Coordinates of C-alpha atoms in Angstrom, one line a residue:
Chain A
X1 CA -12.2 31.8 -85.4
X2 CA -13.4 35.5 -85.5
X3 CA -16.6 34.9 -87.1
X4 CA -17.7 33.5 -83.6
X5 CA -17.2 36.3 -82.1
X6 CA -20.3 38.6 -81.4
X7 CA -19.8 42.3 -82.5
X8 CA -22.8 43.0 -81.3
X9 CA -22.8 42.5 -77.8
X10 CA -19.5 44.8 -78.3
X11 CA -21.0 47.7 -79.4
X12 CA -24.1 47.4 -77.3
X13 CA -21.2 47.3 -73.9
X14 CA -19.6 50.3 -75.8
X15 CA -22.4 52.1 -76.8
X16 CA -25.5 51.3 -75.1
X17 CA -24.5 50.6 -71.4
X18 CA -26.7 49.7 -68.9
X19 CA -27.2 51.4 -65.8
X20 CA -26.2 48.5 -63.8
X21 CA -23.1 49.3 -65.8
X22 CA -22.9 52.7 -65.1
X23 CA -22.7 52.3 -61.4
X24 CA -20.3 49.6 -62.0
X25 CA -17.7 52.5 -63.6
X26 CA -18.9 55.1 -61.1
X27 CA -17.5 52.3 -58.3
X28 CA -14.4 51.6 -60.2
X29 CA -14.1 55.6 -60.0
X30 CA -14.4 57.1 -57.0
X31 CA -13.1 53.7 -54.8
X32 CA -9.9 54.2 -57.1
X33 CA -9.8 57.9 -55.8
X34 CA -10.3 56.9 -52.7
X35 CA -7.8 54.5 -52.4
X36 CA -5.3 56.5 -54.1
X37 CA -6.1 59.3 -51.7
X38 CA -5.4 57.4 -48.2
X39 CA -2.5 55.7 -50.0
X40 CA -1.0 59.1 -50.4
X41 CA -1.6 60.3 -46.9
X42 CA -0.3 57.2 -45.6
X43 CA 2.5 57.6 -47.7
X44 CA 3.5 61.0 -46.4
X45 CA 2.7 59.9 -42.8
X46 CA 4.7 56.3 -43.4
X47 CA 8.0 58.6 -45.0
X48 CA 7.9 61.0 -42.1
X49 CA 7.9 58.6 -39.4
X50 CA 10.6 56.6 -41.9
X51 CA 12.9 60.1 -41.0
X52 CA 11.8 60.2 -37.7
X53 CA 14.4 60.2 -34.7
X54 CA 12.2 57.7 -32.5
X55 CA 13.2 54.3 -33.7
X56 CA 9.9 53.1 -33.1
X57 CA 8.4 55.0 -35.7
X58 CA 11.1 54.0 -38.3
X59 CA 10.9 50.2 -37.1
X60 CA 6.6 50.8 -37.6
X61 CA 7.4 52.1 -41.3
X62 CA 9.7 50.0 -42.1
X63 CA 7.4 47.1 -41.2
X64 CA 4.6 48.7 -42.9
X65 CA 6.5 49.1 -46.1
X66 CA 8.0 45.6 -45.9
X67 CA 4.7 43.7 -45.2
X68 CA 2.5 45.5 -47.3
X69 CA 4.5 45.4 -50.3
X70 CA 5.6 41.8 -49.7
X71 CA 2.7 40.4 -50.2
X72 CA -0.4 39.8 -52.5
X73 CA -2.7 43.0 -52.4
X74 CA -5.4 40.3 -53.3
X75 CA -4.6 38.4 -49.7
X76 CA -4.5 42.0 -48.1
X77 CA -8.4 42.6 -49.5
X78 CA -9.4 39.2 -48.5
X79 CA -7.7 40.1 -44.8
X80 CA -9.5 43.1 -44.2
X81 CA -13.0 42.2 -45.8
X82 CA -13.0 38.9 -43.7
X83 CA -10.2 39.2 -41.4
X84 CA -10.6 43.2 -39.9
X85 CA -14.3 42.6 -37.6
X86 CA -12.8 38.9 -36.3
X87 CA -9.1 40.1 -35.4
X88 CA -9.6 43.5 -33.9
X89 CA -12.9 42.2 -32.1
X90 CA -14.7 45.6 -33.2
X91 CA -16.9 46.6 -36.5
X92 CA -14.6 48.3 -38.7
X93 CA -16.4 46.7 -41.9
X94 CA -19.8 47.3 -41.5
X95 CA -22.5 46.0 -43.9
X96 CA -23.4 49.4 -45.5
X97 CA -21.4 52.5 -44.8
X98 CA -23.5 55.8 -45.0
X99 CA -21.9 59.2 -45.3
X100 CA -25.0 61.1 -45.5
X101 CA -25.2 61.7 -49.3
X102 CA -22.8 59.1 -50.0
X103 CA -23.2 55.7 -49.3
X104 CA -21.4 52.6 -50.1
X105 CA -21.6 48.8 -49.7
X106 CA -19.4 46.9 -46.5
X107 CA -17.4 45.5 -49.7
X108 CA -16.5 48.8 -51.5
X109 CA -15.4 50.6 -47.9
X110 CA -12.9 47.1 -47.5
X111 CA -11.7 47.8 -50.6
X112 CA -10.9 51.3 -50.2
X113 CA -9.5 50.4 -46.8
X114 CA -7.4 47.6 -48.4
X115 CA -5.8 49.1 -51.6
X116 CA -5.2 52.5 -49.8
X117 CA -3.4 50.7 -47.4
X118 CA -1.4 48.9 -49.8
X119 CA -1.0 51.9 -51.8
X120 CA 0.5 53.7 -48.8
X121 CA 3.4 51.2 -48.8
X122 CA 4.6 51.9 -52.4
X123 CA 3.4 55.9 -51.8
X124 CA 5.8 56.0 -48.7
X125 CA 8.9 55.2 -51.5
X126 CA 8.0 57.8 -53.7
X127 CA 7.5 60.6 -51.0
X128 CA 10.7 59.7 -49.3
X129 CA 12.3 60.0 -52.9
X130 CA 11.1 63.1 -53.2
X131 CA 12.1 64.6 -49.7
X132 CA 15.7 63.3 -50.5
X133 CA 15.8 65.2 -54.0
X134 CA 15.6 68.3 -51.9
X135 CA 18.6 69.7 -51.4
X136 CA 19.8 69.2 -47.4
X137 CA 20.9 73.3 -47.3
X138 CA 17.0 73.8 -47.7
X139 CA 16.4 72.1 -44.4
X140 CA 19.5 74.1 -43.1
X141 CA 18.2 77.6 -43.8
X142 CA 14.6 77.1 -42.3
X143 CA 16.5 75.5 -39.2
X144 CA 18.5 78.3 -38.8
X145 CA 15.7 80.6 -38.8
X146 CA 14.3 78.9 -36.0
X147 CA 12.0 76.6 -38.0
X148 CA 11.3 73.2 -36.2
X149 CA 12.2 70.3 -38.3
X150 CA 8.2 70.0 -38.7
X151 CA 7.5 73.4 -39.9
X152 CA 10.3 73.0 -42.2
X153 CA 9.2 70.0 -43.8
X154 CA 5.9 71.3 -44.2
X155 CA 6.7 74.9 -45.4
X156 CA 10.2 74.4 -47.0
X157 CA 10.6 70.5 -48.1
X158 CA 7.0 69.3 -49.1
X159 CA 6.0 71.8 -51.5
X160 CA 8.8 71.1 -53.3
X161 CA 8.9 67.5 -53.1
X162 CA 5.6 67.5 -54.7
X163 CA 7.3 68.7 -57.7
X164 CA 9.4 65.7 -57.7
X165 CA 6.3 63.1 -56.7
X166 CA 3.7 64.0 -58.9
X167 CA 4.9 62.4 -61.8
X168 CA 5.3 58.7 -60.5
X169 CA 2.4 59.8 -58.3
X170 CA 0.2 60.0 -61.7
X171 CA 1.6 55.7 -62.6
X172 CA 0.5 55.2 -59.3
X173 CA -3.0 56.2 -60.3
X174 CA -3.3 54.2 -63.3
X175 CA -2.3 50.8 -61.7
X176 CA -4.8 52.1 -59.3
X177 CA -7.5 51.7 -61.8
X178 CA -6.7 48.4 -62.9
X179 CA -6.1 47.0 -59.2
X180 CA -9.8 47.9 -58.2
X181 CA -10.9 44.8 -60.8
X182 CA -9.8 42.7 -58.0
X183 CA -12.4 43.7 -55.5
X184 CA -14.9 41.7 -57.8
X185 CA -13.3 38.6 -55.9
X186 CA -15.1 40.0 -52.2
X187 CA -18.0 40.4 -54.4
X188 CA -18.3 44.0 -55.5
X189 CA -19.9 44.7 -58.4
X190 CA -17.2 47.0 -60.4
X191 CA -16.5 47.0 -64.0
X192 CA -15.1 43.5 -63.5
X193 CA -17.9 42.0 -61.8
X194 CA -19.9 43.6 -63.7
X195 CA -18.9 41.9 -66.9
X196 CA -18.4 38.6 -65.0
X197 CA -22.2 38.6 -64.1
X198 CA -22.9 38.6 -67.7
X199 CA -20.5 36.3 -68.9
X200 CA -21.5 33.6 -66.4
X201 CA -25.6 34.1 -67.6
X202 CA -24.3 34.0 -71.4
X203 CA -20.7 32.1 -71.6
X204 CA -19.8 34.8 -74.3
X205 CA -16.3 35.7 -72.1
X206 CA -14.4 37.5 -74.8
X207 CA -16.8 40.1 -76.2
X208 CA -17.8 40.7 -72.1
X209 CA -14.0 41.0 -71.3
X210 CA -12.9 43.1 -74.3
X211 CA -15.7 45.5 -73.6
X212 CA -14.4 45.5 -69.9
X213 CA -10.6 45.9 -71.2
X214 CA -12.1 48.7 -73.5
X215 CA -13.7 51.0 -70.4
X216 CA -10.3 50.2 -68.5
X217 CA -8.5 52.0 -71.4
X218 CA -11.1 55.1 -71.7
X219 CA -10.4 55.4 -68.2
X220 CA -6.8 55.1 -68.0
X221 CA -6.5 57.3 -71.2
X222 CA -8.2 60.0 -69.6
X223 CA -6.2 59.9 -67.1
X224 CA -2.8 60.2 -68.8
X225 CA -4.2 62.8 -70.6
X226 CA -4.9 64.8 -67.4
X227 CA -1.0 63.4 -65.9
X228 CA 0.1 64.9 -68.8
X229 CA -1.0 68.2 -68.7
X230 CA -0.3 68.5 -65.3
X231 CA 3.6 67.3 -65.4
X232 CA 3.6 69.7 -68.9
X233 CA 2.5 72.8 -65.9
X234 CA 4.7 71.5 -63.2
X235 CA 7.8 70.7 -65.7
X236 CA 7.6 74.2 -66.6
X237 CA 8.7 75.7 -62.9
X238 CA 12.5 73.8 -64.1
X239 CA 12.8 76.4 -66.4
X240 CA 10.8 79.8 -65.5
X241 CA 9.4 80.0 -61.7
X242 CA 7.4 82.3 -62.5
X243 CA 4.2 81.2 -61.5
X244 CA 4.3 79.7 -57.9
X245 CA 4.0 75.5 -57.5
X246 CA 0.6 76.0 -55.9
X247 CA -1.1 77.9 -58.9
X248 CA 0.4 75.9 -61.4
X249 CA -1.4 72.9 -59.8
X250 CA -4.8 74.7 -60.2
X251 CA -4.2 75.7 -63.6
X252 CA -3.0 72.0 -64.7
X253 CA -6.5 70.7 -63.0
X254 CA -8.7 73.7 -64.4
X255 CA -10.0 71.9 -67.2
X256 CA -11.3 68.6 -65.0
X257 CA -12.6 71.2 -62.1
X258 CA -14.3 73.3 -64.9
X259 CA -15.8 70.1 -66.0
X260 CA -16.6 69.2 -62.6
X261 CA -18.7 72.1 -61.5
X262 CA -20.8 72.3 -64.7
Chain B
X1 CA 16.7 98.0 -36.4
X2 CA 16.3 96.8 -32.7
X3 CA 17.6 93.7 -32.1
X4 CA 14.9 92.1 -29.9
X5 CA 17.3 91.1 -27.4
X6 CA 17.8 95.0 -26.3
X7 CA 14.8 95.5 -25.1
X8 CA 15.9 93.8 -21.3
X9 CA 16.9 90.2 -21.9
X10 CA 19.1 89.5 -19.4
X11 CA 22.9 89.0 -19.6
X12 CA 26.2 88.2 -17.4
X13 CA 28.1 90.6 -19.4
X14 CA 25.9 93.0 -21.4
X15 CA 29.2 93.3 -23.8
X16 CA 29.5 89.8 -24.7
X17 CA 27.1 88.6 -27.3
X18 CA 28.6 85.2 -28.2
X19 CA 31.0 83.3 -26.0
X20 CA 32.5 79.9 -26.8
X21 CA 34.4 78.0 -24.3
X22 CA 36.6 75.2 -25.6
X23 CA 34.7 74.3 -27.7
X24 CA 35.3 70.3 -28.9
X25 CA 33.7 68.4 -32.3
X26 CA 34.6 65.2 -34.2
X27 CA 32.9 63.5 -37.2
X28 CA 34.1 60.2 -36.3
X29 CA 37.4 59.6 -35.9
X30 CA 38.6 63.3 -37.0
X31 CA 38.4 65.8 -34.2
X32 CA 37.7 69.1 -36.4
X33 CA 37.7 71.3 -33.3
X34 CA 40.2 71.2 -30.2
X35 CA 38.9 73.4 -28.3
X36 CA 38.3 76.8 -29.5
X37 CA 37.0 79.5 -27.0
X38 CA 36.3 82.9 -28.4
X39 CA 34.4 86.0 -27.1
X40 CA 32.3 88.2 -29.4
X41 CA 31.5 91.6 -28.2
X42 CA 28.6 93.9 -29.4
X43 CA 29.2 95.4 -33.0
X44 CA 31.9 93.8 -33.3
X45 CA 32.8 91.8 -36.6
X46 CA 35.2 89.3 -36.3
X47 CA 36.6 87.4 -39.3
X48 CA 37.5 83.8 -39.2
X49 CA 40.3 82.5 -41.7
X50 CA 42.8 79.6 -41.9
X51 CA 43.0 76.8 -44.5
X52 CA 40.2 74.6 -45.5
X53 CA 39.7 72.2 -43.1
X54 CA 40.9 74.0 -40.2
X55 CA 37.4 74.0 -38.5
X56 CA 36.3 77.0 -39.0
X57 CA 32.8 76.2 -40.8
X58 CA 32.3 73.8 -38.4
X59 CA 32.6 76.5 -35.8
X60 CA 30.2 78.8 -36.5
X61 CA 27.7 76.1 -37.4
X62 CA 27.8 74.8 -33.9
X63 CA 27.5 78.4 -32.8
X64 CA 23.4 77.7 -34.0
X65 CA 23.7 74.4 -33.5
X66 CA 23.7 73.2 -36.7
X67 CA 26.0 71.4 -35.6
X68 CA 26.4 69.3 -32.2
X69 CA 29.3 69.7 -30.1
X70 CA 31.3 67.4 -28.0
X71 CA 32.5 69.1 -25.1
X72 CA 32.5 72.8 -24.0
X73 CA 29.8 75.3 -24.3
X74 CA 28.4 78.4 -26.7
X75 CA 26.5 81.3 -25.3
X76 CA 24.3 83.5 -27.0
X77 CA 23.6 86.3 -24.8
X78 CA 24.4 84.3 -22.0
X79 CA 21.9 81.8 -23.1
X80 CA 23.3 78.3 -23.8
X81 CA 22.7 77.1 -27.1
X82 CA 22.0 73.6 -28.0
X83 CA 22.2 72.3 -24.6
X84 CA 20.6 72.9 -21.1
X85 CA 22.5 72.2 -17.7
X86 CA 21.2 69.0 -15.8
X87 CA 23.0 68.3 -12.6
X88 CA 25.9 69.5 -13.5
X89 CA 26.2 68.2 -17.1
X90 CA 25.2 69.8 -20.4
X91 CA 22.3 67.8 -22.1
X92 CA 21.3 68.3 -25.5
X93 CA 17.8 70.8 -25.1
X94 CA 14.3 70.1 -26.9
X95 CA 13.8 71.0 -30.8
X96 CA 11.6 73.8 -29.7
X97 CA 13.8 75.6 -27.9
X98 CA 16.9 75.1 -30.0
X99 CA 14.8 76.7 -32.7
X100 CA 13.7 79.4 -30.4
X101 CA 17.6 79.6 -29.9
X102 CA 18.3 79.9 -33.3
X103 CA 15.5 82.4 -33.7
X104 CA 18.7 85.2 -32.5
X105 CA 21.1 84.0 -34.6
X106 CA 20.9 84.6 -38.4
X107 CA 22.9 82.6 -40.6
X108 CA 24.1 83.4 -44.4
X109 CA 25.2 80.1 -46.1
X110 CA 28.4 79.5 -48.9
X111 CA 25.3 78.1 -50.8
X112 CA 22.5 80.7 -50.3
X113 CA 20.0 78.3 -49.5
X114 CA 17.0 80.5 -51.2
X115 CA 13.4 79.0 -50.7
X116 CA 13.0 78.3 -54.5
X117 CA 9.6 78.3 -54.0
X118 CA 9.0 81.3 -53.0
X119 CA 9.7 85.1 -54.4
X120 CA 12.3 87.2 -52.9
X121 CA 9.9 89.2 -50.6
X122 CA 8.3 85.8 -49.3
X123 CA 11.5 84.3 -48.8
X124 CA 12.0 87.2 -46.7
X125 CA 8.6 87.3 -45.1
X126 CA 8.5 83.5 -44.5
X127 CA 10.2 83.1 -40.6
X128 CA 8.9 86.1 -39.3
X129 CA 5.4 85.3 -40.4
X130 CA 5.5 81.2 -39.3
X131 CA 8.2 81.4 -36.2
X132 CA 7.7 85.0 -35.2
X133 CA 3.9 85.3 -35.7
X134 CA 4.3 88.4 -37.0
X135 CA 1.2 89.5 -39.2
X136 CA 1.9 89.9 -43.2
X137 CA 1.3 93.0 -43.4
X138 CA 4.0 94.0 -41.1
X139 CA 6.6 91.6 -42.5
X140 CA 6.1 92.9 -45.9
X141 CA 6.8 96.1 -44.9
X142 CA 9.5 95.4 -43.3
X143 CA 10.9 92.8 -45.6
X144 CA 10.4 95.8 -48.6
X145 CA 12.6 97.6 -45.5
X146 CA 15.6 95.2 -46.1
X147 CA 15.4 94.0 -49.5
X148 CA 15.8 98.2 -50.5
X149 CA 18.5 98.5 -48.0
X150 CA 20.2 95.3 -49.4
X151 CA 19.8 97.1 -53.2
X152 CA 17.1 94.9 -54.0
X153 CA 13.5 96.8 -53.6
X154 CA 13.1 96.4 -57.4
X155 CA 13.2 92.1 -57.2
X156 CA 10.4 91.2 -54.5
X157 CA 8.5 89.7 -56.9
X158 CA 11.1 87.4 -58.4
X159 CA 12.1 84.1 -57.9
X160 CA 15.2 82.3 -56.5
X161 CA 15.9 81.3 -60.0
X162 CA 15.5 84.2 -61.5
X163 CA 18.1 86.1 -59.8
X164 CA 22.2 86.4 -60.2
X165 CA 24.2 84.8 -57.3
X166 CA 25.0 88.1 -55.8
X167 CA 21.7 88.9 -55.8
X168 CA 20.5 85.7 -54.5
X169 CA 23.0 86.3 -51.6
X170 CA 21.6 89.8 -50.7
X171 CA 18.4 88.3 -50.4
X172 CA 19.3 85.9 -48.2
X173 CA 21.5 88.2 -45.9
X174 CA 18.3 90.3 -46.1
X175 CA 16.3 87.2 -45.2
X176 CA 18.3 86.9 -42.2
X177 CA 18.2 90.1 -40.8
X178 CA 14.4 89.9 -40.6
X179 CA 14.6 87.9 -37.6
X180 CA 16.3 90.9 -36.1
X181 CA 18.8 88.5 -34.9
X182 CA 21.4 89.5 -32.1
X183 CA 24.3 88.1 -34.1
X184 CA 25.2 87.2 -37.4
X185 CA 27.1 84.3 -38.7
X186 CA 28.4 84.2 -42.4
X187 CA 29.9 81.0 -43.8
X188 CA 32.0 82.2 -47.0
X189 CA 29.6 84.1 -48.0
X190 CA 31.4 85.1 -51.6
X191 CA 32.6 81.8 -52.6
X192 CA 30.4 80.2 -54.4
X193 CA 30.0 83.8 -56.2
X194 CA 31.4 84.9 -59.7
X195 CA 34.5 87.3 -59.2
X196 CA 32.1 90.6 -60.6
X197 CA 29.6 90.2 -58.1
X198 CA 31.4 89.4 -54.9
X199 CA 31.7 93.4 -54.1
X200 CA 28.1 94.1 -53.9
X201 CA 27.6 91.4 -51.2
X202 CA 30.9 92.2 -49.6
X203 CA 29.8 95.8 -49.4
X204 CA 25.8 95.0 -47.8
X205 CA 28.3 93.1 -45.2
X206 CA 30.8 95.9 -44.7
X207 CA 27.5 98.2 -44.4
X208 CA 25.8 95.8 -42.1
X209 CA 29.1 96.1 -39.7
X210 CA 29.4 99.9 -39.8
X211 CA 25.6 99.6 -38.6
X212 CA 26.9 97.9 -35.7
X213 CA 25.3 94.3 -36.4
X214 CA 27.4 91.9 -34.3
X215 CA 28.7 89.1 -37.0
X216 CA 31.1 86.1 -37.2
X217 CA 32.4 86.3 -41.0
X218 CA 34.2 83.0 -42.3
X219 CA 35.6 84.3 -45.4
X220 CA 38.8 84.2 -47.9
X221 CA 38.0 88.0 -48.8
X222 CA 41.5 89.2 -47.2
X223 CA 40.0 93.0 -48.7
X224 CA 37.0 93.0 -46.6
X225 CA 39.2 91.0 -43.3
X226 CA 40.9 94.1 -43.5
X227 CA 38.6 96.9 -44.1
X228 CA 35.9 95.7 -42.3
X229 CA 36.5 93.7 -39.7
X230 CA 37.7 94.6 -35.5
X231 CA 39.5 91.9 -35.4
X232 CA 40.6 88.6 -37.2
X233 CA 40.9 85.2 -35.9
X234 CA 43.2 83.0 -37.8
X235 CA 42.6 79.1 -37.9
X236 CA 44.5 76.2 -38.0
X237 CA 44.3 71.9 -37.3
X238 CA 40.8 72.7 -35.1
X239 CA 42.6 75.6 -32.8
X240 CA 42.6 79.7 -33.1
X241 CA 46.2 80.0 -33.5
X242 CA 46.4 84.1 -33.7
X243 CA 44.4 86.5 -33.2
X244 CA 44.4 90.3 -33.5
X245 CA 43.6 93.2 -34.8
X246 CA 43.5 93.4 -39.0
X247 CA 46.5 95.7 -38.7
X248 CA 48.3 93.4 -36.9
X249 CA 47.6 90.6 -38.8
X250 CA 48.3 92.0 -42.3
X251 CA 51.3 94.2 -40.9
X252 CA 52.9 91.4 -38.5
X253 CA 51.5 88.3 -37.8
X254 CA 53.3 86.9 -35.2
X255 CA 52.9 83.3 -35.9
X256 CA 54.9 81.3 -38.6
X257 CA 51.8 79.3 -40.1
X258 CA 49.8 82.4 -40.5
X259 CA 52.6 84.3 -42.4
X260 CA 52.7 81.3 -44.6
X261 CA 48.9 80.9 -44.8
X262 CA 49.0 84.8 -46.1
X263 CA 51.8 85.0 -48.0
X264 CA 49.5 82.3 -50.2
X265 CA 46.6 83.9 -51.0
X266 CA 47.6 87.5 -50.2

């Protein structure tokens, strides 16, 4: 029945939001950057060694990508934020991380930890798609220059794989978004959390959750907007290569760094 | 141009800039060389012909090592390539210094292999600046140098895609030469080209040889075997079965397969 339903404490999660709330968003934020960001240097890392000539570091990949992908990201963020201090006998969790400036709770640096490491294991997949569009003659002609395989890759291969990874890149991003609701369960007060807290102090769980579902879609929106305009940039090099890869990656971000810096 | 290898890098026999000694290679089960030994002299151009799958792709590749090899050797200035000696037997050598190898060896492929990425002058510009260490300054100048003398001076600023396949090609033979390599290998240079454009890459090449640019030229072009080349080495099953000069070969070839092998596409 609809007419139970509370409008108000809709539009008063919509439109007023508390600060409490605020920070909530701001931790959904920057720990899904986060994340995303050491999943996509794990990634790379992960599909190098994947094409490496020492088995070890294939077998290592290969393990990564298999375990981390085989099971529950939710049992992977329990592991670390209970399991990390007690297995490797050292602090790698520590109550409050400081970076100065920035500081963060024990919880939010697991989490970052947790879902960039699961993140690398799907990230490894895309990259190594996208070194395998590349055309093996490219390779060729910066060996035969007297490139190392190395310099190659990094000069010759990546920048043009990045053509071919941004896009799935971007989906990667928005599941990113969404996965972060499940550091609520090692007690981290995110958007989830957040709306749990009052949920549990009123037992009004549908107007608390659709607010919650509605700030996961601004978020998410936003992004594809921003995905969009930067595959629209990149999707133009097919056609005219005018304007190098680099540059065209500036200008598709211009608008969010022009935001950014005012 | 200098090759850097003038300047007093020592050599057995100061003529010889490539020598391949029975050279072997399978893929699997097919043995695509048996043992093919040639000598390449300074300035010299020697063109490779024969059939399709008579090796001779495979050939010059392992000259750089593109490709391994399974027995025999290649010299570059008396410098192995690929491999070093260890008690006796040849050993495949480290990345680094097949690279550093390479570094003397320029390479044109069927396919161009352009850095898409990057404009004609950087595509140029690229190995001499990361592998060479030269600064940009001086690569730029020099790659404006060789992308004039490959007809190209007005295109630095142009991308890969942007340009015709002949053109694309020139840049690429241009790209080569600015490692200032001691030899030069071309794998069918022209055939991935449109029929128009195939003389103003053929005629960079015959320019290059009447510079005196050593170069190993795996072609079809019987036009250019003939007008440019000192000699021609003819190709057949994984073994040089003739060679000579162009005058003898498109005079009197002595053996049967390569009279039929000309009498085809001549």
């Amino acid at each position: 029945m609809l007419a139970a339903f509370e409008w108000h404490i809709l539009w008063q999660r919509i439109f007023h939001p508390d600060h409490a709330f605020a920070l909530a968003l701001w931790r959904t934020v920057y720990i899904a950057v986060l994340a995303q960001l050491l999943g996509v240097i794990l990634g790379l890392v992960a599909a190098l060694m994947r094409a490496s000539r020492l088995w070890v570091l294939r077998v290592l990949s290969n393990a990564y990508t298999l375990i981390f992908r085989g099971t529950p990201v939710i049992v992977q963020i329990f592991y670390v934020y209970y399991g990390a201090n007690l297995l490797l006998g050292v602090t790698v969790i520590p109550n409050d991380v400081n970076f100065g400036v920035f500081q963060m709770s024990g919880a939010a640096f697991a989490g970052i930890l947790a879902l960039g490491i699961n993140e690398g294991a799907y990230m490894r997949e895309i990259v190594r798609a996208g070194i395998d569009a590349i055309d093996r003659g490219q390779m060729e002609a910066a060996r035969s220059l007297g490139m190392t395989s190395g310099l190659a890759m990094r000069r010759i291969v990546l920048p043009q794989a990045a053509r071919v990874i941004v896009p799935p890149l971007g989906n990667e991003f928005n599941n990113m978004l969404k996965t972060t609701s499940l550091l609520a369960f090692i007690g981290l007060t995110e958007l989830f959390q957040d709306a749990e807290i009052h949920y549990s102090q009123t037992f009004k769980p549908v107007e608390y959750f659709t607010a919650v579902a509605f700030w996961y879609l601004v978020l998410t929106t936003i992004w594809s907007l921003i995905q969009a305009r930067i595959e629209r940039k990149l999707g133009a090099s097919d056609r005219a290569d005018d304007i190098p890869f680099r540059e065209r990656v500036y200008a598709a971000w211009s608008p969010v760094g022009a935001w950014a810096r005012r | 141009m200098v090759p850097r290898w003038s300047l007093g890098a020592p050599m057995n026999d100061s003529a010889v800039v490539m020598r391949a000694e029975d050279v072997h290679k399978r893929f699997g089960r097919l043995e695509v060389l048996k043992g093919v030994s040639m000598d390449v002299r300074r300035g010299e151009t020697v063109c490779v012909i024969g059939p399709s799958g008579s090796g001779k792709t495979t050939f010059i590749r392992c000259v750089n090592h593109l490709e391994k090899i399974d027995a025999g050797r290649i010299e570059v200035n008396g410098t192995l390539i690929g491999y070093r000696e260890h008690k006796g037997k040849l050993v495949e050598d480290s990345e680094r210094s097949i690279a550093k190898q390479r570094t003397h060896v320029g390479m044109v492929f069927q396919r161009f292999n352009l850095f898409p990425h990057k404009t004609a002058l950087e595509n140029v510009t690229e190995a001499p600046v990361q592998v060479l260490g030269a600064s940009k300054e001086k690569a730029s100048a020099e790659a404006l140098e060789l992308l004039a003398r490959v007809g190209l001076a007005d295109k630095c600023e142009t991308y890969p895609g942007k340009l015709s396949g002949g053109q694309q090609q020139r840049v690429a033979i241009a790209r080569a030469l600015a490692m200032k390599p001691a030899l030069m290998l071309f794998d069918e240079p022209t055939s991935a080209l449109d029929p128009e454009v195939t003389g103003e890459v053929l005629s960079v090449m015959e320019e290059l040889a009447h510079d005196g640019m050593t170069m190993i030229v795996v072609t079809h072009e019987m036009g250019f075997a003939r007008h440019a080349a000192d000699r021609v080495v003819m190709m057949d099953g994984g073994v040089i079965i003739e060679e000579g000069t162009p005058e003898h070969f498109f005079v009197a070839p002595s053996h049967e397969r390569t009279k039929q092998f000309l009498s085809k596409i001549l």
